């Protein structure tokens, strides 16, 4: 059986990008593999949340994981800070991670552009913390969206470097994984790149019907095609990509044909898209609300996950300490 590790930062509610890029694969993998799915609360400290926000967001993601169908009896569901051995492994990896390679990381460059007032060391070393998360359970596979590909590459670099440095064959070389052919990138509603928590372009699993319809109807489009079979501009392609994810194949085909014949009416197209998104998300909302009201159950799940994660994490860190040469004098 292979070991699978993945996590999500608790910086807001989960959106369709998180679901289709990551969680959809978690659900399948938990049936077959030895899975660790965590909430990356250490990572979220790079943006300096208040204590109240931090706790609320962790709770929200835990409830959302469970509402999506992650099963604490099938996989280990835990909160990153409940496994402090992660921080120790992060420290070890940082000793052999170099400023140049960390600065070249695309997500670092994006982050310093977006928050120039807060370029902290946690942002720079984000990839080593992520590598620690993954190799602390010696993962083989990491289900993630396309935006995490480079982080996985860096994880392999750090794992290989450790093996080489200490002349051991200890860590696996984990790979980014998706059940489809390619890693997924769900587009945002604002005509640009990907759906993201901070970008105000997302549809959240807990959005209500009215909000979803409003967001979709307001999504960026244009005045419509003027030539038969003309290529789609990015904003329109994004909406079609979204439809491909949530709607039936026939629906997609239908609107594609209308587009190619210059007969598409974006109002109808968006109405249908909103309808299909509502159909997809509505079962989640009720479950999320019920779970958020059940502190006792959330506590039980978090405790069980922490215990299972610690068992695996402690073993790794103890072995790593030994490999590095830490020996007890007492
Ligand atoms: P985060 O919290 O930004 O996103 C969580 C997961 O959702 C995926 N995702 C998307 N996939 C497709 N299209 C989108 N628009 C989209 N937006 C988000 C992400 O690829 C990710 O899989 N660094 C990670 C969290 C993390 C982690 C880890 C992941 C920390 N340690 C160890 C895996 C293994 C992050 O910030 O993801």
Short mmCIF file of C-alpha atoms and ligand atoms in Angstrom, two decimals:
data_model
loop_
_atom_site.label_atom_id
_atom_site.label_comp_id
_atom_site.label_asym_id
_atom_site.label_seq_id
_atom_site.Cartn_x
_atom_site.Cartn_y
_atom_site.Cartn_z
CA UNK A 1 0.00 0.00 0.00
CA UNK A 2 1.26 3.46 -0.83
CA UNK A 3 1.33 6.39 1.55
CA UNK A 4 -0.52 9.55 0.55
CA UNK A 5 -0.17 12.97 2.17
CA UNK A 6 -1.86 16.26 1.38
CA UNK A 7 -3.08 19.40 3.10
CA UNK A 8 -4.95 22.64 2.71
CA UNK A 9 -4.17 26.01 4.29
CA UNK A 10 -6.95 27.27 6.55
CA UNK A 11 -7.07 30.80 5.21
CA UNK A 12 -10.75 30.86 4.33
CA UNK A 13 -13.54 28.59 3.23
CA UNK A 14 -12.85 25.85 0.71
CA UNK A 15 -13.69 26.67 -2.89
CA UNK A 16 -14.31 24.69 -6.05
CA UNK A 17 -10.58 24.84 -6.90
CA UNK A 18 -9.73 23.08 -3.63
CA UNK A 19 -12.42 20.51 -4.27
CA UNK A 20 -11.57 19.59 -7.83
CA UNK A 21 -7.81 20.10 -7.49
CA UNK A 22 -7.40 18.18 -4.26
CA UNK A 23 -10.36 16.83 -2.27
CA UNK A 24 -11.93 14.86 -5.10
CA UNK A 25 -8.73 12.83 -5.26
CA UNK A 26 -8.52 12.52 -1.46
CA UNK A 27 -11.93 10.83 -1.48
CA UNK A 28 -10.83 8.18 -3.93
CA UNK A 29 -7.43 7.64 -2.38
CA UNK A 30 -8.74 7.11 1.13
CA UNK A 31 -10.47 3.98 -0.14
CA UNK A 32 -7.25 2.44 -1.38
CA UNK A 33 -4.19 3.90 0.32
CA UNK A 34 -2.68 4.84 3.63
CA UNK A 35 -3.73 8.50 3.71
CA UNK A 36 -2.82 11.51 5.83
CA UNK A 37 -4.90 14.63 5.18
CA UNK A 38 -4.13 17.62 7.33
CA UNK A 39 -4.99 21.27 7.86
CA UNK A 40 -1.89 23.38 7.29
CA UNK A 41 -2.28 25.86 10.13
CA UNK A 42 1.49 26.45 10.51
CA UNK A 43 1.55 27.52 6.87
CA UNK A 44 -1.27 29.97 7.37
CA UNK A 45 0.85 31.94 9.88
CA UNK A 46 2.76 33.52 6.97
CA UNK A 47 -0.18 35.91 6.56
CA UNK A 48 -0.42 36.75 10.30
CA UNK A 49 -4.01 35.76 11.17
CA UNK A 50 -5.47 36.83 14.52
CA UNK A 51 -5.80 33.98 17.08
CA UNK A 52 -9.59 34.04 16.71
CA UNK A 53 -9.45 33.89 12.90
CA UNK A 54 -6.88 31.11 12.98
CA UNK A 55 -9.03 28.91 15.18
CA UNK A 56 -12.22 29.64 13.28
CA UNK A 57 -10.59 28.84 9.95
CA UNK A 58 -9.11 25.57 11.16
CA UNK A 59 -12.50 24.53 12.48
CA UNK A 60 -14.14 25.50 9.19
CA UNK A 61 -11.74 23.40 7.10
CA UNK A 62 -12.10 20.44 9.44
CA UNK A 63 -15.89 20.61 9.09
CA UNK A 64 -15.54 21.01 5.32
CA UNK A 65 -13.19 18.04 4.99
CA UNK A 66 -15.74 15.88 6.78
CA UNK A 67 -18.70 17.35 4.89
CA UNK A 68 -16.96 16.46 1.62
CA UNK A 69 -16.70 12.85 2.73
CA UNK A 70 -13.25 12.46 4.24
CA UNK A 71 -13.64 9.61 6.66
CA UNK A 72 -11.64 9.57 9.91
CA UNK A 73 -11.93 5.77 10.01
CA UNK A 74 -10.34 5.44 6.58
CA UNK A 75 -7.72 8.19 6.62
CA UNK A 76 -5.76 10.12 9.20
CA UNK A 77 -7.27 13.61 9.37
CA UNK A 78 -5.23 15.93 11.52
CA UNK A 79 -4.22 19.48 12.25
CA UNK A 80 -0.62 20.25 11.31
CA UNK A 81 0.20 21.96 14.63
CA UNK A 82 -0.93 18.80 16.46
CA UNK A 83 2.15 17.19 14.95
CA UNK A 84 4.94 19.51 16.18
CA UNK A 85 7.52 17.02 14.91
CA UNK A 86 6.77 18.64 11.55
CA UNK A 87 8.44 21.81 12.83
CA UNK A 88 11.52 19.86 13.88
CA UNK A 89 11.86 18.18 10.51
CA UNK A 90 11.33 21.60 8.87
CA UNK A 91 14.28 22.92 10.88
CA UNK A 92 16.50 20.05 9.73
CA UNK A 93 15.51 20.52 6.09
CA UNK A 94 16.13 24.27 6.30
CA UNK A 95 19.79 23.61 7.09
CA UNK A 96 20.20 22.21 3.60
CA UNK A 97 17.81 24.45 1.69
CA UNK A 98 19.47 27.36 -0.07
CA UNK A 99 18.39 30.96 -0.32
CA UNK A 100 18.75 31.03 -4.10
CA UNK A 101 16.52 28.03 -4.76
CA UNK A 102 13.90 29.28 -2.30
CA UNK A 103 13.88 32.75 -3.84
CA UNK A 104 13.40 31.29 -7.31
CA UNK A 105 10.20 29.53 -6.26
CA UNK A 106 7.25 30.95 -8.22
CA UNK A 107 4.90 31.00 -5.23
CA UNK A 108 7.46 33.05 -3.26
CA UNK A 109 7.73 35.56 -6.09
CA UNK A 110 3.91 35.80 -6.25
CA UNK A 111 3.60 36.21 -2.51
CA UNK A 112 6.14 39.00 -2.24
CA UNK A 113 4.36 40.80 -5.03
CA UNK A 114 1.02 40.44 -3.22
CA UNK A 115 2.21 41.24 0.29
CA UNK A 116 5.36 43.39 -0.08
CA UNK A 117 4.83 44.71 3.45
CA UNK A 118 5.26 41.23 4.95
CA UNK A 119 8.08 39.30 3.29
CA UNK A 120 8.85 37.03 6.23
CA UNK A 121 11.19 34.03 6.53
CA UNK A 122 8.17 31.72 6.71
CA UNK A 123 7.23 32.74 3.17
CA UNK A 124 10.74 32.07 1.92
CA UNK A 125 10.90 28.68 3.59
CA UNK A 126 7.31 27.71 2.75
CA UNK A 127 8.55 24.90 0.46
CA UNK A 128 10.70 23.31 3.19
CA UNK A 129 7.75 23.26 5.61
CA UNK A 130 5.67 21.68 2.88
CA UNK A 131 8.41 19.13 2.21
CA UNK A 132 8.48 18.32 5.93
CA UNK A 133 4.70 17.72 5.88
CA UNK A 134 5.08 15.28 3.05
CA UNK A 135 8.18 13.34 4.00
CA UNK A 136 7.33 13.12 7.70
CA UNK A 137 5.04 10.24 6.68
CA UNK A 138 7.38 9.23 3.85
CA UNK A 139 4.68 9.78 1.24
CA UNK A 140 4.73 8.30 -2.24
CA UNK A 141 1.88 10.37 -3.66
CA UNK A 142 0.59 13.86 -3.03
CA UNK A 143 -2.81 14.76 -4.48
CA UNK A 144 -2.66 18.48 -5.32
CA UNK A 145 -3.70 20.97 -7.97
CA UNK A 146 -1.42 22.24 -10.70
CA UNK A 147 -0.27 25.25 -8.64
CA UNK A 148 1.62 22.93 -6.25
CA UNK A 149 3.71 21.18 -8.89
CA UNK A 150 6.84 23.19 -8.24
CA UNK A 151 6.58 22.62 -4.49
CA UNK A 152 6.57 18.90 -5.14
CA UNK A 153 9.64 19.23 -7.29
CA UNK A 154 11.35 21.01 -4.42
CA UNK A 155 10.20 18.34 -1.98
CA UNK A 156 11.94 15.72 -4.10
CA UNK A 157 15.07 17.88 -4.21
CA UNK A 158 15.14 18.15 -0.41
CA UNK A 159 14.41 14.44 0.10
CA UNK A 160 17.13 13.40 -2.37
CA UNK A 161 19.56 15.88 -0.85
CA UNK A 162 19.01 14.42 2.61
CA UNK A 163 19.56 10.88 1.33
CA UNK A 164 22.72 11.91 -0.49
CA UNK A 165 24.12 13.98 2.36
CA UNK A 166 23.78 11.20 4.89
CA UNK A 167 24.39 8.42 2.43
CA UNK A 168 21.09 6.70 3.17
CA UNK A 169 18.14 5.55 1.15
CA UNK A 170 15.62 6.83 3.65
CA UNK A 171 13.11 9.18 2.03
CA UNK A 172 10.96 8.35 -1.00
CA UNK A 173 10.67 10.84 -3.85
CA UNK A 174 7.00 11.83 -3.65
CA UNK A 175 5.09 12.85 -6.75
CA UNK A 176 2.16 15.20 -7.31
CA UNK A 177 -0.85 13.07 -8.15
CA UNK A 178 -4.21 13.30 -9.85
CA UNK A 179 -6.48 10.53 -11.05
CA UNK A 180 -6.91 12.32 -14.37
CA UNK A 181 -4.16 12.78 -16.92
CA UNK A 182 -3.02 16.20 -15.77
CA UNK A 183 -3.01 18.15 -12.56
CA UNK A 184 -6.07 20.37 -12.36
CA UNK A 185 -6.31 24.14 -12.47
CA UNK A 186 -9.80 25.46 -11.82
CA UNK A 187 -10.15 28.99 -13.23
CA UNK A 188 -11.53 31.96 -11.34
CA UNK A 189 -14.60 34.00 -12.21
CA UNK A 190 -12.73 37.21 -12.90
CA UNK A 191 -11.28 36.23 -16.26
CA UNK A 192 -7.80 35.68 -14.89
CA UNK A 193 -5.74 32.61 -13.93
CA UNK A 194 -6.95 30.31 -11.18
CA UNK A 195 -9.62 30.30 -8.53
CA UNK A 196 -8.02 31.35 -5.26
CA UNK A 197 -9.03 32.25 -1.74
CA UNK A 198 -7.43 35.65 -1.73
CA UNK A 199 -8.48 36.71 -5.17
CA UNK A 200 -12.19 37.37 -4.67
CA UNK A 201 -12.91 35.20 -7.67
CA UNK A 202 -14.03 32.02 -5.97
CA UNK A 203 -17.17 29.99 -5.39
CA UNK A 204 -17.08 28.41 -1.96
CA UNK A 205 -18.59 25.07 -1.02
CA UNK A 206 -20.56 26.86 1.70
CA UNK A 207 -21.92 29.64 -0.56
CA UNK A 208 -25.71 29.79 -0.65
CA UNK A 209 -27.72 29.57 -3.81
CA UNK A 210 -28.30 33.29 -4.16
CA UNK A 211 -24.62 34.11 -3.74
CA UNK A 212 -23.61 31.54 -6.33
CA UNK A 213 -26.06 32.82 -8.93
CA UNK A 214 -24.97 36.39 -8.29
CA UNK A 215 -21.29 35.54 -8.61
CA UNK A 216 -21.74 33.58 -11.83
CA UNK A 217 -23.98 36.18 -13.46
CA UNK A 218 -21.33 38.80 -12.65
CA UNK A 219 -18.43 36.69 -13.96
CA UNK A 220 -16.30 38.41 -16.59
CA UNK A 221 -17.37 37.68 -20.20
CA UNK A 222 -17.42 39.72 -23.42
CA UNK A 223 -19.85 40.84 -26.11
CA UNK A 224 -19.92 37.42 -27.78
CA UNK A 225 -18.32 35.67 -30.78
CA UNK A 226 -18.57 37.34 -34.16
CA UNK A 227 -17.02 34.65 -36.39
CA UNK A 228 -17.91 30.99 -36.68
CA UNK A 229 -15.61 28.68 -34.68
CA UNK A 230 -13.53 31.52 -33.38
CA UNK A 231 -11.14 30.72 -30.52
CA UNK A 232 -12.40 31.61 -27.06
CA UNK A 233 -10.78 34.47 -25.17
CA UNK A 234 -9.45 33.51 -21.69
CA UNK A 235 -12.44 34.76 -19.67
CA UNK A 236 -14.89 32.78 -21.83
CA UNK A 237 -12.70 29.71 -21.90
CA UNK A 238 -12.63 29.86 -18.08
CA UNK A 239 -16.41 29.70 -17.90
CA UNK A 240 -16.45 26.77 -20.32
CA UNK A 241 -13.76 25.05 -18.22
CA UNK A 242 -15.93 25.52 -15.17
CA UNK A 243 -18.89 24.05 -17.03
CA UNK A 244 -16.77 21.08 -18.03
CA UNK A 245 -16.14 20.42 -14.36
CA UNK A 246 -19.66 20.76 -12.95
CA UNK A 247 -22.10 20.15 -15.80
CA UNK A 248 -23.18 17.13 -17.82
CA UNK A 249 -21.15 16.53 -21.04
CA UNK A 250 -24.28 17.19 -23.15
CA UNK A 251 -24.73 20.61 -21.60
CA UNK A 252 -21.15 21.54 -22.40
CA UNK A 253 -21.52 20.28 -25.94
CA UNK A 254 -24.71 22.24 -26.42
CA UNK A 255 -23.21 25.59 -25.37
CA UNK A 256 -20.02 24.89 -27.29
CA UNK A 257 -22.05 24.43 -30.45
CA UNK A 258 -23.99 27.63 -29.80
CA UNK A 259 -20.69 29.46 -29.29
CA UNK A 260 -19.22 28.07 -32.51
CA UNK A 261 -22.32 29.12 -34.43
CA UNK A 262 -22.25 32.60 -32.82
CA UNK A 263 -25.67 31.92 -31.33
CA UNK A 264 -24.71 31.77 -27.69
CA UNK A 265 -26.46 34.04 -25.22
CA UNK A 266 -24.22 34.51 -22.24
CA UNK A 267 -27.20 35.13 -19.96
CA UNK A 268 -28.55 31.62 -20.64
CA UNK A 269 -25.09 30.11 -20.53
CA UNK A 270 -24.35 31.61 -17.13
CA UNK A 271 -27.79 30.69 -15.79
CA UNK A 272 -27.17 27.06 -16.66
CA UNK A 273 -23.66 27.17 -15.21
CA UNK A 274 -24.96 28.68 -11.96
CA UNK A 275 -27.71 26.05 -11.81
CA UNK A 276 -25.20 23.23 -12.13
CA UNK A 277 -22.87 24.74 -9.54
CA UNK A 278 -25.80 25.08 -7.11
CA UNK A 279 -26.74 21.46 -7.72
CA UNK A 280 -23.18 20.40 -7.00
CA UNK A 281 -22.59 22.49 -3.86
CA UNK A 282 -26.00 22.36 -2.16
CA UNK A 283 -25.46 19.01 -0.38
CA UNK A 284 -22.28 20.36 1.22
CA UNK A 285 -23.75 23.44 2.80
CA UNK A 286 -26.13 21.66 5.16
CA UNK A 287 -23.51 19.17 6.25
CA UNK A 288 -20.94 21.89 6.90
CA UNK A 289 -23.40 23.80 9.11
CA UNK A 290 -24.31 20.69 11.08
CA UNK A 291 -20.66 19.76 11.64
CA UNK A 292 -19.74 23.29 12.71
CA UNK A 293 -22.35 23.01 15.44
CA UNK A 294 -20.91 19.72 16.72
CA UNK A 295 -17.78 20.64 18.66
CA UNK A 296 -17.71 17.29 20.46
CA UNK A 297 -17.48 15.34 17.21
CA UNK A 298 -14.89 17.69 15.68
CA UNK A 299 -12.84 17.33 18.86
CA UNK A 300 -13.02 13.56 18.68
CA UNK A 301 -11.92 13.51 15.04
CA UNK A 302 -9.03 15.93 15.69
CA UNK A 303 -7.81 13.91 18.67
CA UNK A 304 -7.93 10.63 16.82
CA UNK A 305 -6.07 12.18 13.88
CA UNK A 306 -3.44 13.75 16.11
CA UNK A 307 -2.70 10.41 17.75
CA UNK A 308 -2.37 8.55 14.47
CA UNK A 309 -0.28 11.31 12.87
CA UNK A 310 2.05 11.48 15.87
CA UNK A 311 2.71 7.79 15.79
CA UNK A 312 3.93 8.02 12.22
CA UNK A 313 5.63 11.44 12.58
CA UNK A 314 7.54 10.61 15.76
CA UNK A 315 8.93 7.47 14.24
CA UNK A 316 10.27 9.39 11.24
CA UNK A 317 11.76 12.21 13.28
CA UNK A 318 13.42 9.80 15.71
CA UNK A 319 14.99 7.95 12.82
CA UNK A 320 16.05 11.19 11.15
CA UNK A 321 17.67 12.39 14.39
CA UNK A 322 19.64 9.20 14.53
CA UNK A 323 20.73 9.49 10.88
CA UNK A 324 21.85 13.09 11.46
CA UNK A 325 23.91 12.01 14.47
CA UNK A 326 21.98 13.22 17.48
CA UNK A 327 22.79 10.78 20.24
CA UNK A 328 21.47 10.95 23.75
CA UNK A 329 23.99 11.26 26.63
CA UNK A 330 21.56 10.04 29.21
P1 LIG B 1 -3.87 25.66 -0.80
O1 LIG B 1 -4.42 25.73 0.57
O2 LIG B 1 -3.62 26.92 -1.53
O3 LIG B 1 -4.79 24.76 -1.71
C1 LIG B 1 -5.18 23.47 -1.28
C2 LIG B 1 -5.28 22.51 -2.43
O4 LIG B 1 -6.20 22.98 -3.39
C3 LIG B 1 -5.57 23.07 -4.65
N1 LIG B 1 -6.09 24.24 -5.39
C4 LIG B 1 -6.49 24.21 -6.65
N2 LIG B 1 -6.52 23.21 -7.56
C5 LIG B 1 -7.02 23.50 -8.78
N3 LIG B 1 -7.44 24.73 -9.15
C6 LIG B 1 -7.42 25.75 -8.28
N4 LIG B 1 -7.87 26.93 -8.66
C7 LIG B 1 -6.91 25.53 -6.97
N5 LIG B 1 -6.74 26.30 -5.88
C8 LIG B 1 -6.23 25.50 -4.91
C9 LIG B 1 -4.09 23.23 -4.38
O5 LIG B 1 -3.32 22.80 -5.47
C10 LIG B 1 -3.93 22.34 -3.18
O6 LIG B 1 -3.78 21.01 -3.55
N6 LIG B 1 0.85 24.62 0.07
C11 LIG B 1 -0.45 24.05 0.03
C12 LIG B 1 -0.90 23.41 1.33
C13 LIG B 1 0.06 22.40 1.82
C14 LIG B 1 0.27 21.10 1.27
C15 LIG B 1 1.28 20.52 2.08
C16 LIG B 1 -0.28 20.41 0.21
C17 LIG B 1 0.89 22.57 2.87
N7 LIG B 1 1.63 21.41 3.02
C18 LIG B 1 1.73 19.24 1.82
C19 LIG B 1 0.17 19.12 -0.04
C20 LIG B 1 1.17 18.55 0.76
C21 LIG B 1 -1.41 25.18 -0.28
O7 LIG B 1 -1.17 26.31 0.01
O8 LIG B 1 -2.56 24.77 -0.79
#
